[in-house]
PDB file of C-alpha atoms in Angstrom:
ATOM      1  CA  ASP A1446     -75.760-116.675 103.515  1.00 56.00           C
ATOM      2  CA  THR A1447     -79.521-116.827 103.021  1.00 74.00           C
ATOM      3  CA  GLY A1448     -79.609-119.679 100.484  1.00 93.00           C
ATOM      4  CA  VAL A1449     -80.624-123.286 101.033  1.00 96.00           C
ATOM      5  CA  SER A1450     -78.197-125.026 103.354  1.00 97.00           C
ATOM      6  CA  GLN A1451     -77.659-128.736 103.760  1.00 98.00           C
ATOM      7  CA  ASP A1452     -75.803-130.700 106.374  1.00 97.00           C
ATOM      8  CA  PRO A1453     -73.631-132.701 106.321  1.00 98.00           C
ATOM      9  CA  ARG A1454     -72.014-131.959 102.967  1.00 97.00           C
ATOM     10  CA  HIS A1455     -70.398-135.374 102.881  1.00 97.00           C
ATOM     11  CA  LYS A1456     -71.219-138.607 104.662  1.00 98.00           C
ATOM     12  CA  ILE A1457     -69.383-141.914 104.401  1.00 98.00           C
ATOM     13  CA  THR A1458     -71.061-144.830 106.095  1.00 98.00           C
ATOM     14  CA  LYS A1459     -71.005-148.592 106.167  1.00 97.00           C
ATOM     15  CA  ARG A1460     -73.773-150.631 104.628  1.00 97.00           C
ATOM     16  CA  GLY A1461     -76.584-151.223 107.097  1.00 97.00           C
ATOM     17  CA  GLN A1462     -76.093-148.005 109.052  1.00 98.00           C
ATOM     18  CA  ASN A1463     -78.693-145.243 109.300  1.00 98.00           C
ATOM     19  CA  VAL A1464     -77.977-141.730 108.069  1.00 98.00           C
ATOM     20  CA  THR A1465     -79.865-138.457 108.412  1.00 98.00           C
ATOM     21  CA  PHE A1466     -79.547-135.331 106.299  1.00 98.00           C
ATOM     22  CA  ARG A1467     -80.824-131.911 107.231  1.00 98.00           C
ATOM     23  CA  CYS A1468     -82.035-129.117 104.959  1.00 98.00           C
ATOM     24  CA  ASP A1469     -82.681-125.521 105.918  1.00 97.00           C
ATOM     25  CA  PRO A1470     -84.636-123.823 103.114  1.00 96.00           C
ATOM     26  CA  ILE A1471     -84.758-120.131 102.335  1.00 94.00           C
ATOM     27  CA  SER A1472     -86.751-118.722 105.229  1.00 90.00           C
ATOM     28  CA  GLU A1473     -89.828-117.421 103.407  1.00 87.00           C
ATOM     29  CA  HIS A1474     -90.137-120.467 101.134  1.00 90.00           C
ATOM     30  CA  ASN A1475     -93.065-122.700 102.013  1.00 89.00           C
ATOM     31  CA  ARG A1476     -92.248-125.454  99.530  1.00 90.00           C
ATOM     32  CA  LEU A1477     -89.438-127.916 100.047  1.00 94.00           C
ATOM     33  CA  TYR A1478     -88.258-130.739  97.795  1.00 95.00           C
ATOM     34  CA  TRP A1479     -85.778-133.569  98.068  1.00 97.00           C
ATOM     35  CA  TYR A1480     -84.053-134.886  94.961  1.00 97.00           C
ATOM     36  CA  ARG A1481     -81.350-137.487  94.439  1.00 97.00           C
ATOM     37  CA  GLN A1482     -78.653-137.245  91.790  1.00 97.00           C
ATOM     38  CA  THR A1483     -76.120-139.842  90.658  1.00 96.00           C
ATOM     39  CA  LEU A1484     -73.197-139.339  88.298  1.00 92.00           C
ATOM     40  CA  GLY A1485     -74.269-138.646  84.742  1.00 91.00           C
ATOM     41  CA  GLN A1486     -77.939-138.326  85.640  1.00 94.00           C
ATOM     42  CA  GLY A1487     -80.249-135.430  86.293  1.00 95.00           C
ATOM     43  CA  PRO A1488     -81.820-134.910  89.707  1.00 96.00           C
ATOM     44  CA  GLU A1489     -84.591-137.456  90.480  1.00 95.00           C
ATOM     45  CA  PHE A1490     -87.593-136.315  92.484  1.00 93.00           C
ATOM     46  CA  LEU A1491     -87.998-137.987  95.883  1.00 95.00           C
ATOM     47  CA  THR A1492     -90.545-136.015  97.888  1.00 94.00           C
ATOM     48  CA  TYR A1493     -92.246-132.653  98.353  1.00 91.00           C
ATOM     49  CA  PHE A1494     -93.527-130.656 101.346  1.00 92.00           C
ATOM     50  CA  GLN A1495     -95.840-127.700 101.409  1.00 90.00           C
ATOM     51  CA  ASN A1496     -95.267-126.222 104.842  1.00 91.00           C
ATOM     52  CA  GLU A1497     -95.240-129.266 107.158  1.00 92.00           C
ATOM     53  CA  ALA A1498     -97.409-131.482 104.950  1.00 90.00           C
ATOM     54  CA  GLN A1499     -95.705-134.126 102.809  1.00 90.00           C
ATOM     55  CA  LEU A1500     -97.833-134.029  99.677  1.00 86.00           C
ATOM     56  CA  GLU A1501     -95.968-136.285  97.265  1.00 86.00           C
ATOM     57  CA  LYS A1502     -93.576-139.211  97.493  1.00 88.00           C
ATOM     58  CA  SER A1503     -91.824-140.864  94.601  1.00 88.00           C
ATOM     59  CA  ARG A1504     -91.839-144.629  94.163  1.00 85.00           C
ATOM     60  CA  LEU A1505     -88.051-144.253  94.420  1.00 79.00           C
ATOM     61  CA  LEU A1506     -88.575-143.564  98.114  1.00 83.00           C
ATOM     62  CA  SER A1507     -88.603-147.063  99.577  1.00 86.00           C
ATOM     63  CA  ASP A1508     -89.731-147.881 103.107  1.00 91.00           C
ATOM     64  CA  ARG A1509     -86.154-147.308 104.262  1.00 95.00           C
ATOM     65  CA  PHE A1510     -86.473-143.622 103.434  1.00 96.00           C
ATOM     66  CA  SER A1511     -88.418-141.151 105.534  1.00 95.00           C
ATOM     67  CA  ALA A1512     -88.621-137.398 105.346  1.00 96.00           C
ATOM     68  CA  GLU A1513     -90.077-134.913 107.790  1.00 96.00           C
ATOM     69  CA  ARG A1514     -90.624-131.219 108.044  1.00 96.00           C
ATOM     70  CA  PRO A1515     -92.087-130.954 111.525  1.00 91.00           C
ATOM     71  CA  LYS A1516     -92.559-127.207 111.864  1.00 88.00           C
ATOM     72  CA  GLY A1517     -92.697-126.267 108.228  1.00 87.00           C
ATOM     73  CA  SER A1518     -89.165-124.919 108.322  1.00 92.00           C
ATOM     74  CA  PHE A1519     -86.173-127.280 108.175  1.00 96.00           C
ATOM     75  CA  SER A1520     -86.499-130.820 106.870  1.00 98.00           C
ATOM     76  CA  THR A1521     -84.726-134.099 107.516  1.00 98.00           C
ATOM     77  CA  LEU A1522     -84.261-137.086 105.229  1.00 98.00           C
ATOM     78  CA  GLU A1523     -83.398-140.344 106.961  1.00 97.00           C
ATOM     79  CA  ILE A1524     -82.189-143.484 105.250  1.00 97.00           C
ATOM     80  CA  GLN A1525     -82.298-146.638 107.335  1.00 97.00           C
ATOM     81  CA  ARG A1526     -80.204-149.744 106.710  1.00 97.00           C
ATOM     82  CA  THR A1527     -78.241-148.062 103.937  1.00 97.00           C
ATOM     83  CA  GLU A1528     -77.313-150.018 100.819  1.00 97.00           C
ATOM     84  CA  GLN A1529     -74.532-149.333  98.327  1.00 97.00           C
ATOM     85  CA  GLY A1530     -77.169-148.298  95.792  1.00 95.00           C
ATOM     86  CA  ASP A1531     -78.103-145.394  98.067  1.00 97.00           C
ATOM     87  CA  SER A1532     -74.774-143.713  97.281  1.00 97.00           C
ATOM     88  CA  ALA A1533     -75.690-140.439  95.601  1.00 97.00           C
ATOM     89  CA  MET A1534     -75.923-136.689  96.051  1.00 97.00           C
ATOM     90  CA  TYR A1535     -79.067-135.779  97.985  1.00 98.00           C
ATOM     91  CA  LEU A1536     -80.269-132.346  96.952  1.00 98.00           C
ATOM     92  CA  CYS A1537     -82.753-130.205  98.809  1.00 97.00           C
ATOM     93  CA  ALA A1538     -84.561-127.357  97.086  1.00 95.00           C
ATOM     94  CA  SER A1539     -87.087-124.770  98.132  1.00 94.00           C
ATOM     95  CA  SER A1540     -89.455-122.459  96.342  1.00 89.00           C
ATOM     96  CA  ILE A1541     -92.211-119.973  96.878  1.00 83.00           C
ATOM     97  CA  ASN A1542     -95.443-119.827  94.924  1.00 71.00           C
ATOM     98  CA  ARG A1543     -95.982-117.269  92.192  1.00 64.00           C
ATOM     99  CA  LEU A1544     -98.692-115.480  94.151  1.00 63.00           C
ATOM    100  CA  ALA A1545     -96.035-114.620  96.715  1.00 62.00           C
ATOM    101  CA  GLY A1546     -93.656-113.351  94.081  1.00 63.00           C
ATOM    102  CA  GLY A1547     -91.901-116.550  93.094  1.00 66.00           C
ATOM    103  CA  ARG A1548     -90.770-117.178  89.537  1.00 70.00           C
ATOM    104  CA  SER A1549     -92.514-120.067  87.815  1.00 72.00           C
ATOM    105  CA  GLY A1550     -90.418-123.233  87.834  1.00 77.00           C
ATOM    106  CA  GLU A1551     -87.627-121.807  89.911  1.00 85.00           C
ATOM    107  CA  LEU A1552     -86.302-124.094  92.585  1.00 89.00           C
ATOM    108  CA  PHE A1553     -83.404-122.937  94.711  1.00 93.00           C
ATOM    109  CA  PHE A1554     -81.124-125.880  95.389  1.00 95.00           C
ATOM    110  CA  GLY A1555     -78.701-126.386  98.206  1.00 96.00           C
ATOM    111  CA  GLU A1556     -75.193-127.662  97.488  1.00 96.00           C
ATOM    112  CA  GLY A1557     -76.260-131.178  98.402  1.00 97.00           C
ATOM    113  CA  SER A1558     -75.252-133.909 100.809  1.00 98.00           C
ATOM    114  CA  ARG A1559     -73.045-136.519  99.194  1.00 97.00           C
ATOM    115  CA  LEU A1560     -73.566-140.013 100.589  1.00 98.00           C
ATOM    116  CA  THR A1561     -71.083-142.830 100.081  1.00 98.00           C
ATOM    117  CA  VAL A1562     -72.092-146.260 101.345  1.00 98.00           C
ATOM    118  CA  LEU A1563     -69.197-148.702 101.637  1.00 96.00           C
TER     119      LEU A1563
ATOM    120  CA  ARG B1087     -89.215-144.694  78.495  1.00 78.00           C
ATOM    121  CA  LYS B1088     -87.843-141.772  80.503  1.00 85.00           C
ATOM    122  CA  GLU B1089     -90.189-138.870  81.067  1.00 90.00           C
ATOM    123  CA  VAL B1090     -87.596-136.391  79.776  1.00 95.00           C
ATOM    124  CA  GLU B1091     -84.926-137.462  77.282  1.00 95.00           C
ATOM    125  CA  GLN B1092     -81.788-135.639  76.268  1.00 96.00           C
ATOM    126  CA  ASP B1093     -78.604-136.491  74.419  1.00 92.00           C
ATOM    127  CA  PRO B1094     -75.977-136.615  77.199  1.00 91.00           C
ATOM    128  CA  GLY B1095     -73.209-135.357  74.887  1.00 91.00           C
ATOM    129  CA  PRO B1096     -70.572-134.164  75.452  1.00 95.00           C
ATOM    130  CA  PHE B1097     -70.784-131.428  72.887  1.00 95.00           C
ATOM    131  CA  ASN B1098     -67.316-130.002  72.289  1.00 97.00           C
ATOM    132  CA  VAL B1099     -67.464-126.679  70.420  1.00 97.00           C
ATOM    133  CA  PRO B1100     -64.998-123.865  69.794  1.00 98.00           C
ATOM    134  CA  GLU B1101     -65.535-120.475  71.332  1.00 98.00           C
ATOM    135  CA  GLY B1102     -67.893-118.391  69.192  1.00 98.00           C
ATOM    136  CA  ALA B1103     -69.773-121.354  67.786  1.00 98.00           C
ATOM    137  CA  THR B1104     -73.520-121.807  67.842  1.00 98.00           C
ATOM    138  CA  VAL B1105     -74.742-124.976  69.510  1.00 97.00           C
ATOM    139  CA  ALA B1106     -78.219-126.435  69.914  1.00 96.00           C
ATOM    140  CA  PHE B1107     -79.571-128.947  72.414  1.00 95.00           C
ATOM    141  CA  ASN B1108     -82.783-130.882  72.050  1.00 95.00           C
ATOM    142  CA  CYS B1109     -85.058-132.585  74.490  1.00 96.00           C
ATOM    143  CA  THR B1110     -88.252-134.623  74.253  1.00 97.00           C
ATOM    144  CA  TYR B1111     -90.822-135.285  76.944  1.00 95.00           C
ATOM    145  CA  SER B1112     -93.419-138.026  77.201  1.00 92.00           C
ATOM    146  CA  ASN B1113     -96.170-136.567  79.406  1.00 87.00           C
ATOM    147  CA  SER B1114     -98.543-134.607  77.190  1.00 85.00           C
ATOM    148  CA  ALA B1115    -100.126-133.105  80.325  1.00 83.00           C
ATOM    149  CA  SER B1116     -96.902-131.294  81.202  1.00 86.00           C
ATOM    150  CA  GLN B1117     -97.603-127.647  81.682  1.00 84.00           C
ATOM    151  CA  SER B1118     -94.388-125.717  81.621  1.00 88.00           C
ATOM    152  CA  PHE B1119     -90.819-126.168  80.644  1.00 93.00           C
ATOM    153  CA  PHE B1120     -87.431-124.881  81.635  1.00 94.00           C
ATOM    154  CA  TRP B1121     -83.724-125.132  81.071  1.00 96.00           C
ATOM    155  CA  TYR B1122     -81.494-125.388  84.104  1.00 96.00           C
ATOM    156  CA  ARG B1123     -77.717-125.108  84.125  1.00 97.00           C
ATOM    157  CA  GLN B1124     -75.481-127.205  86.371  1.00 97.00           C
ATOM    158  CA  ASP B1125     -71.781-126.492  86.698  1.00 96.00           C
ATOM    159  CA  CYS B1126     -69.450-129.320  87.665  1.00 93.00           C
ATOM    160  CA  ARG B1127     -69.930-130.290  91.316  1.00 90.00           C
ATOM    161  CA  LYS B1128     -72.479-127.505  91.822  1.00 94.00           C
ATOM    162  CA  GLU B1129     -76.218-127.368  92.278  1.00 95.00           C
ATOM    163  CA  PRO B1130     -78.602-126.807  89.339  1.00 96.00           C
ATOM    164  CA  LYS B1131     -79.799-123.252  88.710  1.00 95.00           C
ATOM    165  CA  LEU B1132     -82.640-121.974  86.554  1.00 93.00           C
ATOM    166  CA  LEU B1133     -81.362-120.686  83.210  1.00 95.00           C
ATOM    167  CA  MET B1134     -84.628-119.792  81.511  1.00 94.00           C
ATOM    168  CA  SER B1135     -88.233-120.726  81.009  1.00 92.00           C
ATOM    169  CA  VAL B1136     -89.441-122.052  77.652  1.00 93.00           C
ATOM    170  CA  TYR B1137     -92.558-120.628  76.022  1.00 88.00           C
ATOM    171  CA  SER B1138     -94.528-121.869  73.018  1.00 87.00           C
ATOM    172  CA  SER B1139     -93.839-118.640  71.163  1.00 88.00           C
ATOM    173  CA  GLY B1140     -90.113-119.050  71.707  1.00 89.00           C
ATOM    174  CA  ASN B1141     -88.099-116.772  73.921  1.00 93.00           C
ATOM    175  CA  GLU B1142     -84.686-115.227  74.008  1.00 95.00           C
ATOM    176  CA  ASP B1143     -82.376-114.161  76.786  1.00 94.00           C
ATOM    177  CA  GLY B1144     -79.254-112.618  75.373  1.00 97.00           C
ATOM    178  CA  ARG B1145     -77.345-115.329  73.502  1.00 98.00           C
ATOM    179  CA  PHE B1146     -79.801-118.008  74.569  1.00 98.00           C
ATOM    180  CA  THR B1147     -82.968-118.930  72.671  1.00 97.00           C
ATOM    181  CA  ALA B1148     -85.473-121.529  73.839  1.00 97.00           C
ATOM    182  CA  GLN B1149     -88.223-123.099  71.761  1.00 96.00           C
ATOM    183  CA  LEU B1150     -91.124-125.390  72.573  1.00 95.00           C
ATOM    184  CA  ASN B1151     -93.140-127.540  70.185  1.00 94.00           C
ATOM    185  CA  ARG B1152     -96.081-128.928  72.145  1.00 92.00           C
ATOM    186  CA  ALA B1153     -97.391-131.013  69.242  1.00 93.00           C
ATOM    187  CA  SER B1154     -94.078-132.861  68.950  1.00 94.00           C
ATOM    188  CA  GLN B1155     -93.340-132.658  72.693  1.00 95.00           C
ATOM    189  CA  TYR B1156     -89.963-131.216  71.880  1.00 95.00           C
ATOM    190  CA  ILE B1157     -87.887-128.487  73.534  1.00 96.00           C
ATOM    191  CA  SER B1158     -84.715-126.861  72.301  1.00 97.00           C
ATOM    192  CA  LEU B1159     -82.024-124.515  73.531  1.00 97.00           C
ATOM    193  CA  LEU B1160     -79.773-122.566  71.177  1.00 97.00           C
ATOM    194  CA  ILE B1161     -76.619-120.858  72.380  1.00 98.00           C
ATOM    195  CA  ARG B1162     -75.059-118.339  70.023  1.00 98.00           C
ATOM    196  CA  ASP B1163     -71.486-117.026  70.193  1.00 98.00           C
ATOM    197  CA  SER B1164     -70.605-119.557  72.875  1.00 98.00           C
ATOM    198  CA  LYS B1165     -68.179-118.550  75.609  1.00 98.00           C
ATOM    199  CA  LEU B1166     -65.778-120.605  77.689  1.00 98.00           C
ATOM    200  CA  SER B1167     -68.006-119.801  80.666  1.00 97.00           C
ATOM    201  CA  ASP B1168     -70.936-121.567  78.984  1.00 98.00           C
ATOM    202  CA  SER B1169     -69.235-124.910  79.676  1.00 98.00           C
ATOM    203  CA  ALA B1170     -71.671-126.762  81.921  1.00 98.00           C
ATOM    204  CA  THR B1171     -74.429-129.370  81.865  1.00 97.00           C
ATOM    205  CA  TYR B1172     -77.770-128.142  80.540  1.00 98.00           C
ATOM    206  CA  LEU B1173     -80.773-129.848  82.057  1.00 97.00           C
ATOM    207  CA  CYS B1174     -84.117-129.956  80.284  1.00 97.00           C
ATOM    208  CA  VAL B1175     -86.894-129.697  82.877  1.00 95.00           C
ATOM    209  CA  VAL B1176     -90.608-130.392  82.638  1.00 93.00           C
ATOM    210  CA  ASN B1177     -93.213-129.261  85.131  1.00 87.00           C
ATOM    211  CA  SER B1178     -96.202-131.367  86.146  1.00 78.00           C
ATOM    212  CA  PRO B1179     -98.744-130.455  88.809  1.00 72.00           C
ATOM    213  CA  LEU B1180     -98.682-131.800  92.339  1.00 68.00           C
ATOM    214  CA  ARG B1181    -101.651-132.252  94.651  1.00 58.00           C
ATOM    215  CA  ASP B1182    -101.481-129.302  97.004  1.00 53.00           C
ATOM    216  CA  GLY B1183    -105.035-128.067  97.210  1.00 49.00           C
ATOM    217  CA  ALA B1184    -104.260-124.743  95.614  1.00 54.00           C
ATOM    218  CA  GLY B1185    -103.144-126.513  92.445  1.00 54.00           C
ATOM    219  CA  THR B1186    -100.127-124.295  92.087  1.00 56.00           C
ATOM    220  CA  ALA B1187     -97.252-126.510  93.228  1.00 63.00           C
ATOM    221  CA  SER B1188     -94.914-128.088  90.726  1.00 65.00           C
ATOM    222  CA  LYS B1189     -92.946-131.238  90.488  1.00 83.00           C
ATOM    223  CA  LEU B1190     -90.004-130.616  88.217  1.00 89.00           C
ATOM    224  CA  THR B1191     -88.764-133.643  86.288  1.00 92.00           C
ATOM    225  CA  PHE B1192     -85.208-133.315  85.040  1.00 95.00           C
ATOM    226  CA  GLY B1193     -83.575-134.878  82.022  1.00 96.00           C
ATOM    227  CA  THR B1194     -80.139-136.446  82.315  1.00 95.00           C
ATOM    228  CA  GLY B1195     -78.542-133.246  81.054  1.00 96.00           C
ATOM    229  CA  THR B1196     -76.392-132.442  78.044  1.00 97.00           C
ATOM    230  CA  ARG B1197     -72.788-131.635  78.757  1.00 97.00           C
ATOM    231  CA  LEU B1198     -71.260-128.729  76.848  1.00 97.00           C
ATOM    232  CA  GLN B1199     -67.540-128.046  76.680  1.00 97.00           C
ATOM    233  CA  VAL B1200     -66.505-124.823  74.964  1.00 98.00           C
ATOM    234  CA  THR B1201     -62.835-124.706  73.982  1.00 96.00           C
ATOM    235  CA  LEU B1202     -60.418-122.040  72.746  1.00 93.00           C
TER     236      LEU B1202
END
């Protein structure tokens, strides 16, 4: 399978614990995004990487959230001191720019990591 | 006010019906527009882009009115397999030096249920 993969698919944790999600984008994609989705809502933008550089962070991303993409390939999203309001599906997506043959506006999403904070 | 607004539905229509979804966006600097489809418990996938001149892809027609900041999606001869959530998506530029990266802002989605 050469799509975007995310791990773990499901995570249940107690309030106050730290969690980390991993995303492996499509190998030739230089752009990587993290979104969060809750029931009945569309995906909300969290952050964006071009190669290893984090170029945009949403105000939704509090100080408890940190994302990295150290070698410009896989990415991790860590949530420290989780709160019940962090319960959501965390979606990773990747894309390639149009000059490299990408289709405008097309993000390829992984199946997501569902977080439940008790 | 949300950057992208949609009626969440659900829209319940019989097979073969024509159904239309609307969407409004607030950022007049938005550059491009899309419809994504999301099946239950699945990830979103690009359905089609939306152009000012209007565009068609089989049974699907998308329209954009920049002056009114309004986007629409029309589905003709709906099929059971069209049942899904349709997400209106607006593209705004990100700072990436080359000026070509996009931040896609999603609406809440409109749920469509096609029945026999």
